[in-house]
Coordinates of C-alpha atoms in Angstrom, one line a residue:
X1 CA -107.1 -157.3 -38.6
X2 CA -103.4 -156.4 -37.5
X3 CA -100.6 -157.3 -39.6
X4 CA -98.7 -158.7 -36.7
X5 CA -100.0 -160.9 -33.2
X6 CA -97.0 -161.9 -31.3
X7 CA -97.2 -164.2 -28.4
X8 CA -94.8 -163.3 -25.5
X9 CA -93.2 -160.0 -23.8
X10 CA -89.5 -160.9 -23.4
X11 CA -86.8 -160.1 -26.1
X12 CA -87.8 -161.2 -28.8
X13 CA -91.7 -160.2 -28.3
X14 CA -91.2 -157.0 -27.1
X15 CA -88.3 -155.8 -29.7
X16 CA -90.2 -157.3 -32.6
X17 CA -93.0 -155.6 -31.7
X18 CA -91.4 -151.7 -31.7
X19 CA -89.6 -152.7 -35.1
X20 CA -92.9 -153.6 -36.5
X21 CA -94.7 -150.4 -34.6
X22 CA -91.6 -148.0 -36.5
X23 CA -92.2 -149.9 -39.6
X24 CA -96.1 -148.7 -40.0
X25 CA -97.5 -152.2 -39.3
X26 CA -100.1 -152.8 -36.8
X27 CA -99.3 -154.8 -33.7
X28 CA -101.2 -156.6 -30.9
X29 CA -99.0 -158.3 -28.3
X30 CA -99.5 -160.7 -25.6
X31 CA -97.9 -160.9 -22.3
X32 CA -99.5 -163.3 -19.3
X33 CA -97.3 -161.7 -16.6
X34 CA -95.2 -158.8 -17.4
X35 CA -93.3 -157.3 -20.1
X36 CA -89.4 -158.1 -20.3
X37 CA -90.3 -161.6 -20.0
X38 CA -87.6 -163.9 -18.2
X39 CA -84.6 -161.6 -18.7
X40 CA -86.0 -158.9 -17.2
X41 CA -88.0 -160.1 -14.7
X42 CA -86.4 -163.4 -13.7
X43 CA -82.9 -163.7 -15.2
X44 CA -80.7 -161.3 -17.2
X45 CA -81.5 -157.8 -15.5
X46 CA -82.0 -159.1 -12.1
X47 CA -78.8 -161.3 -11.7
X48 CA -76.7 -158.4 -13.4
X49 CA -77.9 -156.2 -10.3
X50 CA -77.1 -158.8 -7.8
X51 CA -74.0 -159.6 -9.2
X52 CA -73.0 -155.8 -9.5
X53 CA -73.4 -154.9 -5.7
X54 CA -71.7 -158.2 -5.5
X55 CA -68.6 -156.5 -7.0
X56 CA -68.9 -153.8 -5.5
X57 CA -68.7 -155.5 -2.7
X58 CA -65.5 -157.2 -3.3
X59 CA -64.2 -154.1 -4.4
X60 CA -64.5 -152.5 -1.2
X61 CA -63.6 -155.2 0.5
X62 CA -59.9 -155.0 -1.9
X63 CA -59.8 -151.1 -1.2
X64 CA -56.6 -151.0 0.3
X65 CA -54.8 -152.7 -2.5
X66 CA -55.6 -149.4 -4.0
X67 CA -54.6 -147.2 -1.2
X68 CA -58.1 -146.9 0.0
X69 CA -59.2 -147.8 3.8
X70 CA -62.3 -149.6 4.0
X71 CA -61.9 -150.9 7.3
X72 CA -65.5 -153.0 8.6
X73 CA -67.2 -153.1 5.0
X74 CA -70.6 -155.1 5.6
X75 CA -73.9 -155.1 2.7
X76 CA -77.3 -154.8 3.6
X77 CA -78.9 -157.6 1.9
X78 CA -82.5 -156.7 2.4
X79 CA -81.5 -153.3 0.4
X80 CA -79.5 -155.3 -2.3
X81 CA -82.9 -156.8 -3.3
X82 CA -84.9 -153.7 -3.1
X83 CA -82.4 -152.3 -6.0
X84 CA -82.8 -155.3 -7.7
X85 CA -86.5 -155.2 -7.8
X86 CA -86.4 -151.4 -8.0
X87 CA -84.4 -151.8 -11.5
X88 CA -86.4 -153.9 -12.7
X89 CA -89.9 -152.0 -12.2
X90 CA -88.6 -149.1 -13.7
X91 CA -87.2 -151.4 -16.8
X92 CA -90.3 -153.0 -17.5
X93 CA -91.9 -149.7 -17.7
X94 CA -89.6 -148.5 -19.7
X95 CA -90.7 -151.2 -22.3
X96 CA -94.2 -150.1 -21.8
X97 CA -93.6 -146.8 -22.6
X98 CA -91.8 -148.1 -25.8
X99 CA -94.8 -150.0 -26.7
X100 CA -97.3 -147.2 -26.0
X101 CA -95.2 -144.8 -28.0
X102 CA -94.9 -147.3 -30.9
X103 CA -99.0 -148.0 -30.6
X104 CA -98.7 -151.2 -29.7
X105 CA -101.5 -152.9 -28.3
X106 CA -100.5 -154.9 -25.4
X107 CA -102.8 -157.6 -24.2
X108 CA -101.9 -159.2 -20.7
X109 CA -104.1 -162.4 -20.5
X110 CA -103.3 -165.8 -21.6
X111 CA -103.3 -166.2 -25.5
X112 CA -103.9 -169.1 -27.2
X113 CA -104.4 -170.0 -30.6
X114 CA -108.1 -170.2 -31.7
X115 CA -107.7 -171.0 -35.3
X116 CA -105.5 -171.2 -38.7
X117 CA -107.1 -169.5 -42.0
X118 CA -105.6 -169.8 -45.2
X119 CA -104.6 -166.1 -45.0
X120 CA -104.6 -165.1 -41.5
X121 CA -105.1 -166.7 -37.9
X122 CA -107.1 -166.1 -34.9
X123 CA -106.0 -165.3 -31.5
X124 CA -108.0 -165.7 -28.6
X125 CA -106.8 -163.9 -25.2
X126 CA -109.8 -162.4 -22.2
X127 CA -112.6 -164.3 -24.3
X128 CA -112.1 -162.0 -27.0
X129 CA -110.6 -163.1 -30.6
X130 CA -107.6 -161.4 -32.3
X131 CA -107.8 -161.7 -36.2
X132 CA -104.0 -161.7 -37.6
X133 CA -101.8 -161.6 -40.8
X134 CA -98.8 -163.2 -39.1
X135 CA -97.9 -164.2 -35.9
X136 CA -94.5 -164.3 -34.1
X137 CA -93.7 -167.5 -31.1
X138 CA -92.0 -166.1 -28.7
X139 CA -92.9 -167.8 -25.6
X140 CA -89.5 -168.2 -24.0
X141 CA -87.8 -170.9 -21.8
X142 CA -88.7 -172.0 -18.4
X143 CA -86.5 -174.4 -15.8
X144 CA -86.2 -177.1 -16.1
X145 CA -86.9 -179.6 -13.7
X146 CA -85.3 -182.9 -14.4
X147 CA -86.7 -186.3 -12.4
X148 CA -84.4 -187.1 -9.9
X149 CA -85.8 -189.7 -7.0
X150 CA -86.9 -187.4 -4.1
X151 CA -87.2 -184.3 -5.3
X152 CA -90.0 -182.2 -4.0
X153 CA -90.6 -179.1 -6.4
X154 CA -91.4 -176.9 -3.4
X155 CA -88.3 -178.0 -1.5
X156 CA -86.0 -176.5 -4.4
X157 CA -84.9 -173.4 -5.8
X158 CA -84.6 -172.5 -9.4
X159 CA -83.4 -168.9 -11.0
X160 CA -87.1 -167.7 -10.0
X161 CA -87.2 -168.6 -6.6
X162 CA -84.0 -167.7 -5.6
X163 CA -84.5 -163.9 -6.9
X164 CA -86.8 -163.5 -3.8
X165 CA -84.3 -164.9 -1.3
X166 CA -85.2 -162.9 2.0
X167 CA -81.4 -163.7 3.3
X168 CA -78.0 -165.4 2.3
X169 CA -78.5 -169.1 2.9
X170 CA -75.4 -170.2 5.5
X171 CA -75.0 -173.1 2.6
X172 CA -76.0 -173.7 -1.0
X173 CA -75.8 -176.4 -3.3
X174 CA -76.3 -175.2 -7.0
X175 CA -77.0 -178.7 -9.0
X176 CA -75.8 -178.0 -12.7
X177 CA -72.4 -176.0 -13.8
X178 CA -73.6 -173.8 -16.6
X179 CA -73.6 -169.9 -17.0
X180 CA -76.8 -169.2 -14.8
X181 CA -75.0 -171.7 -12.1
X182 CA -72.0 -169.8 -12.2
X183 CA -73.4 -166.4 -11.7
X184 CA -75.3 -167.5 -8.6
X185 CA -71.9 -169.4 -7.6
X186 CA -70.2 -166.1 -8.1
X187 CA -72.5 -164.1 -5.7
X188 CA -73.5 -165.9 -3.0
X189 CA -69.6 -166.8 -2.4
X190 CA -69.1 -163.3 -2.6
X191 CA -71.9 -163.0 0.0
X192 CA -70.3 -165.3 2.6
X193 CA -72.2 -168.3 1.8
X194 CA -70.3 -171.7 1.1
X195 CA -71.0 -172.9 -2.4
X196 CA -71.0 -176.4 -3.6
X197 CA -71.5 -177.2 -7.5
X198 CA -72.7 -180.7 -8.9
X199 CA -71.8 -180.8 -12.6
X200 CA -72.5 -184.3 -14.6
X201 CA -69.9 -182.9 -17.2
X202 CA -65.9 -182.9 -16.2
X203 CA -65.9 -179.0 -16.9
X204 CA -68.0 -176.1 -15.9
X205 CA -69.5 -174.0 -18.3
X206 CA -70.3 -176.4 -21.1
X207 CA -69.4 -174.9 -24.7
X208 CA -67.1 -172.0 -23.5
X209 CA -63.3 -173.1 -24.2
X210 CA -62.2 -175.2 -22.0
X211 CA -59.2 -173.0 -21.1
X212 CA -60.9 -170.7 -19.7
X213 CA -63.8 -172.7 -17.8
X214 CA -60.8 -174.5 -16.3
X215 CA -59.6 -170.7 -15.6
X216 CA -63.1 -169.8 -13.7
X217 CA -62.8 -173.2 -11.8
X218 CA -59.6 -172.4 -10.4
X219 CA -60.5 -168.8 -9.5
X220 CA -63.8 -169.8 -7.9
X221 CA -61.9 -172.8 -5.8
X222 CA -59.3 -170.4 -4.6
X223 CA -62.3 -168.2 -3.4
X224 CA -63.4 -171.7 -1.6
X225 CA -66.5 -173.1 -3.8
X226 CA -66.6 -177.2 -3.9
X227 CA -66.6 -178.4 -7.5
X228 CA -68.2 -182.1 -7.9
X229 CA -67.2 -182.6 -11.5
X230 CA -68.5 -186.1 -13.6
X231 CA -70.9 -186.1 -11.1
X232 CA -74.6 -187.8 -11.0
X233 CA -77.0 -186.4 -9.2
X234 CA -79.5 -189.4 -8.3
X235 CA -81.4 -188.4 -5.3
X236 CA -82.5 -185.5 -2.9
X237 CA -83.8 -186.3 0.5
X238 CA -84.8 -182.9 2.0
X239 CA -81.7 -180.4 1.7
X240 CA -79.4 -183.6 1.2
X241 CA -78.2 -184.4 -2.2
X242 CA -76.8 -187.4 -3.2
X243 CA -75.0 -187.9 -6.5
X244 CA -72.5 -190.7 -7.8
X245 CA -69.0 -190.7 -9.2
X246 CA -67.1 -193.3 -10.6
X247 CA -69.4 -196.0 -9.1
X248 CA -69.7 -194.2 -5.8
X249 CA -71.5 -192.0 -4.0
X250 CA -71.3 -189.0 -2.0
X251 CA -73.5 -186.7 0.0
X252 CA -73.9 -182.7 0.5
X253 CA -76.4 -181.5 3.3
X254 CA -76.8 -177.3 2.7
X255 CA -79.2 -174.7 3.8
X256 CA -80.4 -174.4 0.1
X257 CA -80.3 -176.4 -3.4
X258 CA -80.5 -174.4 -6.2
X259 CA -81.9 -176.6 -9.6
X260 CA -79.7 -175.1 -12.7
X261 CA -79.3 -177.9 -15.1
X262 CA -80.2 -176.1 -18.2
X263 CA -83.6 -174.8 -19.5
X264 CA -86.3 -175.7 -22.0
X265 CA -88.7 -173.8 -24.6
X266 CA -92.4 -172.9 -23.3
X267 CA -94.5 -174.3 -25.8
X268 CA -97.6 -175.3 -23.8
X269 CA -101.1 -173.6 -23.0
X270 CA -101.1 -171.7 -26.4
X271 CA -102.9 -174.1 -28.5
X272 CA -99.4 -174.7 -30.6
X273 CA -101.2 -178.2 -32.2
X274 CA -103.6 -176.0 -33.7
X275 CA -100.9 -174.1 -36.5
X276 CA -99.1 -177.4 -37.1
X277 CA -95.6 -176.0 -37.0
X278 CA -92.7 -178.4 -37.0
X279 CA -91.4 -179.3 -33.6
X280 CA -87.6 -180.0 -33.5
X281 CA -85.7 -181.4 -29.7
X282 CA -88.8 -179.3 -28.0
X283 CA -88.4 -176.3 -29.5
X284 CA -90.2 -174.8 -32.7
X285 CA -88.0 -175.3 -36.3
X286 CA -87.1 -172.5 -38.0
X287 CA -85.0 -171.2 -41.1
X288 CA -82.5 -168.2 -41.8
X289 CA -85.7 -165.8 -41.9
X290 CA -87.2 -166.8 -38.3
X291 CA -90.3 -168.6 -40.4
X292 CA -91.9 -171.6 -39.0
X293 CA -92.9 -174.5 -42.0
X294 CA -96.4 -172.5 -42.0
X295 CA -96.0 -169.5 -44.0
X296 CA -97.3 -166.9 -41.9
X297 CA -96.4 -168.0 -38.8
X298 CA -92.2 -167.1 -37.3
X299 CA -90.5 -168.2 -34.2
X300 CA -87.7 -166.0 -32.1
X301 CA -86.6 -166.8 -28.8
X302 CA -85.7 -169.4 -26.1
X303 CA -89.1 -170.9 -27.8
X304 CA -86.9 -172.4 -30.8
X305 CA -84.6 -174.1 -28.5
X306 CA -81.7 -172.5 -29.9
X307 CA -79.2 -170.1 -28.6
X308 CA -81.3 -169.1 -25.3
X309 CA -79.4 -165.6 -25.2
X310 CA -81.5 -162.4 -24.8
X311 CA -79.8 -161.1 -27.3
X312 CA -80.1 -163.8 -30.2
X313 CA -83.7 -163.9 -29.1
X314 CA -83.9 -160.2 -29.8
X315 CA -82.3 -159.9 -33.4
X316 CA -84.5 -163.1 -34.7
X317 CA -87.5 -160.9 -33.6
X318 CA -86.3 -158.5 -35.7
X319 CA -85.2 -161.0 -38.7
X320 CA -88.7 -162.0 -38.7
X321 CA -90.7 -158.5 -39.1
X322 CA -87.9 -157.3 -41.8
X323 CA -89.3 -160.3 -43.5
X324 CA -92.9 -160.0 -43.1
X325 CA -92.1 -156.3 -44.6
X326 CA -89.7 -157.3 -47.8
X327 CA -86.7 -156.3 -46.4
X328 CA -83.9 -158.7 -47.0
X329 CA -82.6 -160.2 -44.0
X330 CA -81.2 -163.5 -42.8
X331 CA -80.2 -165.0 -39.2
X332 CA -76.5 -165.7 -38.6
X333 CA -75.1 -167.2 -35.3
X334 CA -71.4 -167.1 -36.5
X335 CA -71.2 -164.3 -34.7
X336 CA -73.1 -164.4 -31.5
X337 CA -71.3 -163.0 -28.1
X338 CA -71.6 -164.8 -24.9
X339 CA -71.1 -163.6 -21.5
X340 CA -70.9 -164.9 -18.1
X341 CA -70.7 -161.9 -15.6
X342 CA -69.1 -163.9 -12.7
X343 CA -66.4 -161.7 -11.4
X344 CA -64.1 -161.9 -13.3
X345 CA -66.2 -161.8 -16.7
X346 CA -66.0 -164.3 -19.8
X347 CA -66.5 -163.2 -22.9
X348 CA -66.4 -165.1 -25.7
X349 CA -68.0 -164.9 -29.2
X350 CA -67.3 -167.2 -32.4
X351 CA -65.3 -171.1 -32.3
X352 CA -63.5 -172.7 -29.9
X353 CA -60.6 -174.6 -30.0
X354 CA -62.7 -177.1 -29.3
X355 CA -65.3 -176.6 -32.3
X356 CA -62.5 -175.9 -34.3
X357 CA -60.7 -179.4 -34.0
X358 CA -64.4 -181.0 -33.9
X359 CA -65.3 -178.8 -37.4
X360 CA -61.3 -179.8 -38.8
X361 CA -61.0 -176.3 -39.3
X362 CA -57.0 -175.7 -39.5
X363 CA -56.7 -172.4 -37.4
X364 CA -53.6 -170.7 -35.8
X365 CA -53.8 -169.2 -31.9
X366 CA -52.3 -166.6 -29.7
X367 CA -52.8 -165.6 -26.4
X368 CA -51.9 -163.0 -24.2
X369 CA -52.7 -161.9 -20.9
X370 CA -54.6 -159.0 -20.0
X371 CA -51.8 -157.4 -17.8
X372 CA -50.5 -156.3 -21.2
X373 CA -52.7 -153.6 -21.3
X374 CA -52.2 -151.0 -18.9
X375 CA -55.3 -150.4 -17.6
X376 CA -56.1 -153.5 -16.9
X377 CA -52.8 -153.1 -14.4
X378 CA -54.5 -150.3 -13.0
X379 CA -58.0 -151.3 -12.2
X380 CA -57.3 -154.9 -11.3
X381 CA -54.4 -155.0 -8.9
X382 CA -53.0 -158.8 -7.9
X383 CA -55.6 -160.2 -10.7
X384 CA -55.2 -161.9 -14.1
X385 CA -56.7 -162.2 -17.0
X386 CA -56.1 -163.9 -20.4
X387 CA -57.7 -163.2 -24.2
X388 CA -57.3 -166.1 -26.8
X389 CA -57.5 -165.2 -30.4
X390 CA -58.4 -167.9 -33.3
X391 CA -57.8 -167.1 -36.9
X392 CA -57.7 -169.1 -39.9
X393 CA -54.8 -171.1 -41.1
X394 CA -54.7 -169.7 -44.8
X395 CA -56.6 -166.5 -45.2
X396 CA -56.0 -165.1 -41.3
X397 CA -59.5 -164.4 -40.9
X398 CA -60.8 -163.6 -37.0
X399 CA -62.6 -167.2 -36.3
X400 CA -63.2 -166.5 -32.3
X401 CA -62.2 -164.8 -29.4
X402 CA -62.3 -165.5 -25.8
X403 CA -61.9 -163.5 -23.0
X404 CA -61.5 -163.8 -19.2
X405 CA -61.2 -160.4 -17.2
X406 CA -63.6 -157.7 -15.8
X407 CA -64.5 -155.6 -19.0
X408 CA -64.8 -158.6 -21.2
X409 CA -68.3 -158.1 -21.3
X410 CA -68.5 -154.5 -22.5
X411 CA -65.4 -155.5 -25.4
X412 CA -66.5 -158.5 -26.8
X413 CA -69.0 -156.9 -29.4
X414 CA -66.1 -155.0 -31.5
X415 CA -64.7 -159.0 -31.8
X416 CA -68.5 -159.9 -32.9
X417 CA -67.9 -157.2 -35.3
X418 CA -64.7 -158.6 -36.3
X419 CA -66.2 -162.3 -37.0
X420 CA -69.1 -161.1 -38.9
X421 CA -67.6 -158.4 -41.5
X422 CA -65.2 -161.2 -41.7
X423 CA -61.8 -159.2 -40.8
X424 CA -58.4 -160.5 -41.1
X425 CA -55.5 -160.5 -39.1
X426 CA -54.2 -157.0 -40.8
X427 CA -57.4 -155.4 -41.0
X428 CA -58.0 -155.3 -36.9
X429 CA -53.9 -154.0 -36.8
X430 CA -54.7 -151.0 -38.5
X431 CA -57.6 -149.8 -36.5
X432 CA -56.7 -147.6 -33.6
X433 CA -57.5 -148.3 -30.0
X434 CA -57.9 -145.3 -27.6
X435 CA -55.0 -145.6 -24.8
X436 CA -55.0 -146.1 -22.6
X437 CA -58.1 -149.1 -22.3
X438 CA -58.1 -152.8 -22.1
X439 CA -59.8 -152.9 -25.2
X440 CA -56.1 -152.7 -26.6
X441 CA -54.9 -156.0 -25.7
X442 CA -57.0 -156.9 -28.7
X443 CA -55.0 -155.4 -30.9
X444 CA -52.0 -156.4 -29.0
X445 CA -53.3 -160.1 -29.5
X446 CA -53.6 -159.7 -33.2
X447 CA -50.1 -158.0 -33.6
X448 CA -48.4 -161.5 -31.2
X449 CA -49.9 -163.3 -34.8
X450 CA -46.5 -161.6 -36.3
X451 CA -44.2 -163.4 -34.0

């Protein structure tokens, strides 16, 4: 009998899994495609590779800003794709290594559950049955597909398909203005191809502050991508969409429509019935130690329907295991980091001013622009950026921060940091930033609080 079955090789799976593996306990997982589950195959890993040639790209194409002649810069898209897939191979065997080295038992088949015992449950995956103490969910997310009047599933793209593009599309329409949206705005309009985005909302980016969605907007429209804000989509006809605003509607005919209105936890073909776990807005309900309302039986992942971040996926896998061992751990999501790697980066990571007003939190707020730290100056010539710091009212304790600016993504986990040892105002002043980086407008941020 193993001490731990976990269904599902992404984030939270596979990283449960080699914390269990270092922790003595045995561990069978299943996987029905490949390890690195959507992130690594179909999301994360591969649109961080298309979206770094991207900028380099751009950045060859800016050379002379910098003194440097790049005169007739093309890309080779065919090649672009080869590294991407090429990343990713040697990525996903990288995680099998891990899991070999760790003694993991990794079962690629379909697994579904067979039955629920009092003290253990059964597994069944290749016609054979899996006998188990515990068992961690961690199915993941998929696209989701909403039912608009015409469309024809094969006829559409979604973050899947569009990973095997054989050439930039003259035209794409990308239905839905949220971070995966974005990133595919971000590269094809770096690739030459004339982007159009439908968005129901009257922002992009959903929960990030609004200042600096509206920021991205305005960068991205300068770049020459259509925004449709407040917009309905309500029928496809071919590569036509047709959406309503205001009680009228509009048409957009492109080469391509990309389907990115959000996604939704996997929770079929596994026999989920059978445990009897509570099932909350699709997605399996869990409390601060990853268990489900059965016992033996924890959740991690896109499957819970919450916070569909690699990374939040990835520490609930470990939450759970630390509690299957006895070691005292809880889930907090005060302090998860967001990032959209458009060029230029967002980073963001605790409230909004938004949240904040919603919460009635009273707060105080500075922001500065990134020019004020030198480096930034040198490596983004003729570019802005902005960072936005939240603290509270009485005590001065960091509440969020938001970034827009290329590094964003690589500084936002000392701000995570911040949030979750609870720092104040005059804590962050006295640490010492190495100079020169833009990692110190941070602390230049904090010190505009003494103003």
């Amino acid at each position: 009998m193993y001490d731990v079955g976990i269904i599902g090789g992404g984030p939270a799976g596979y990283v449960a899994a080699e914390r269990a593996g270092q922790k003595g306990l045995s561990v069978v997982l299943f996987d029905k495609k490949k390890l690195g589950g959507v992130c690594l195959n179909e999301g994360c890993i591969p649109t961080k590779t298309l979206l770094y040639s991207a900028k380099m790209y751009d950045h060859a194409k800016e050379g002379a800003k910098y003194g440097i002649n790049c005169s007739e810069v093309t890309f080779d898209f065919a090649k672009i794709m080869q590294r991407k897939n090429k990343v990713v191979a040697k990525l996903v065997a990288g995680i099998g290594a891990a899991m070999k080295k760790g003694n993991i038992e990794v079962v690629y088949a379909q697994a579904e559950i067979a039955e629920r015992a009092s003290d253990h449950i059964k597994i069944k995956a290749l016609d054979t049955i899996y006998e188990c103490k515990n068992i961690l969910l961690a199915t993941g997310s998929e696209a989701m597909i909403p039912p608009i009047k015409g469309l024809v599933r094969e006829e559409i793209l979604t973050n899947r398909e569009i990973l095997d593009i054989k050439s930039v599309p003259e035209s794409l329409t990308i239905i839905g203005g949220g971070v995966i949206g974005m990133e595919f705005a971000s590269f094809f309009n770096s690739m030459g191809c004339k982007v159009s985005v439908i968005e129901m909302m009257d922002h992009i980016l959903g929960p990030t502050d609004r200042e600096f969605s509206n920021l991205l907007q305005q960068d991205f429209a300068k770049r020459g991508i259509d925004f449709y804000l407040g917009c309905k989509v309500v029928e496809i006809k071919g590569k036509e969409v047709f959406f309503e605003k205001e009680g009228k509607t509009e048409s957009i005919v492109s080469s391509e429509i990309l389907m990115s209105v959000g996604r939704k936890p996997v929770t079929q073909g596994i026999n989920l019935d059978r445990l009897g776990v509570e099932v909350v807005r699709g997605g399996v309900k869990i409390d601060e130690h990853c268990r489900t309302n059965i016992p033996n039986v924890y959740a991690a992942g896109d499957i819970t329907g919450f916070s569909l971040l690699a990374h939040t996926a990835s520490r609930e896998g470990e939450v759970a295991v630390n509690h299957i061992c006895g070691i005292p751990d809880r889930m907090r999501y005060n302090a998860i980091p967001s990032v959209v790697y458009t060029n230029p980066e967002i980073a963001c990571v605790g409230l909004t001013e938004e949240e904040a007003k919603a919460k009635n939190i009273a707060y105080k707020v500075r922001t500065l622009p990134m020019a004020y730290a030198g480096r930034f100056v040198v490596e983004n010539e003729g570019k802005n950026g902005l960072v936005k710091i939240l603290v509270g009212d009485k005590y001065n304790e960091v509440l969020g921060v938001h970034m827009m600016g290329n590094a964003s993504s690589e500084m936002i986990f000392g701000a995570a940091i911040m949030i979750e040892m609870q720092m104040r105002v005059t804590d962050v002043q006295q640490i010492v930033f190495p100079h020169p980086t833009i990692s110190e407008i941070l602390k230049e941020t904090f010190f505009a609080f003494n103003e």
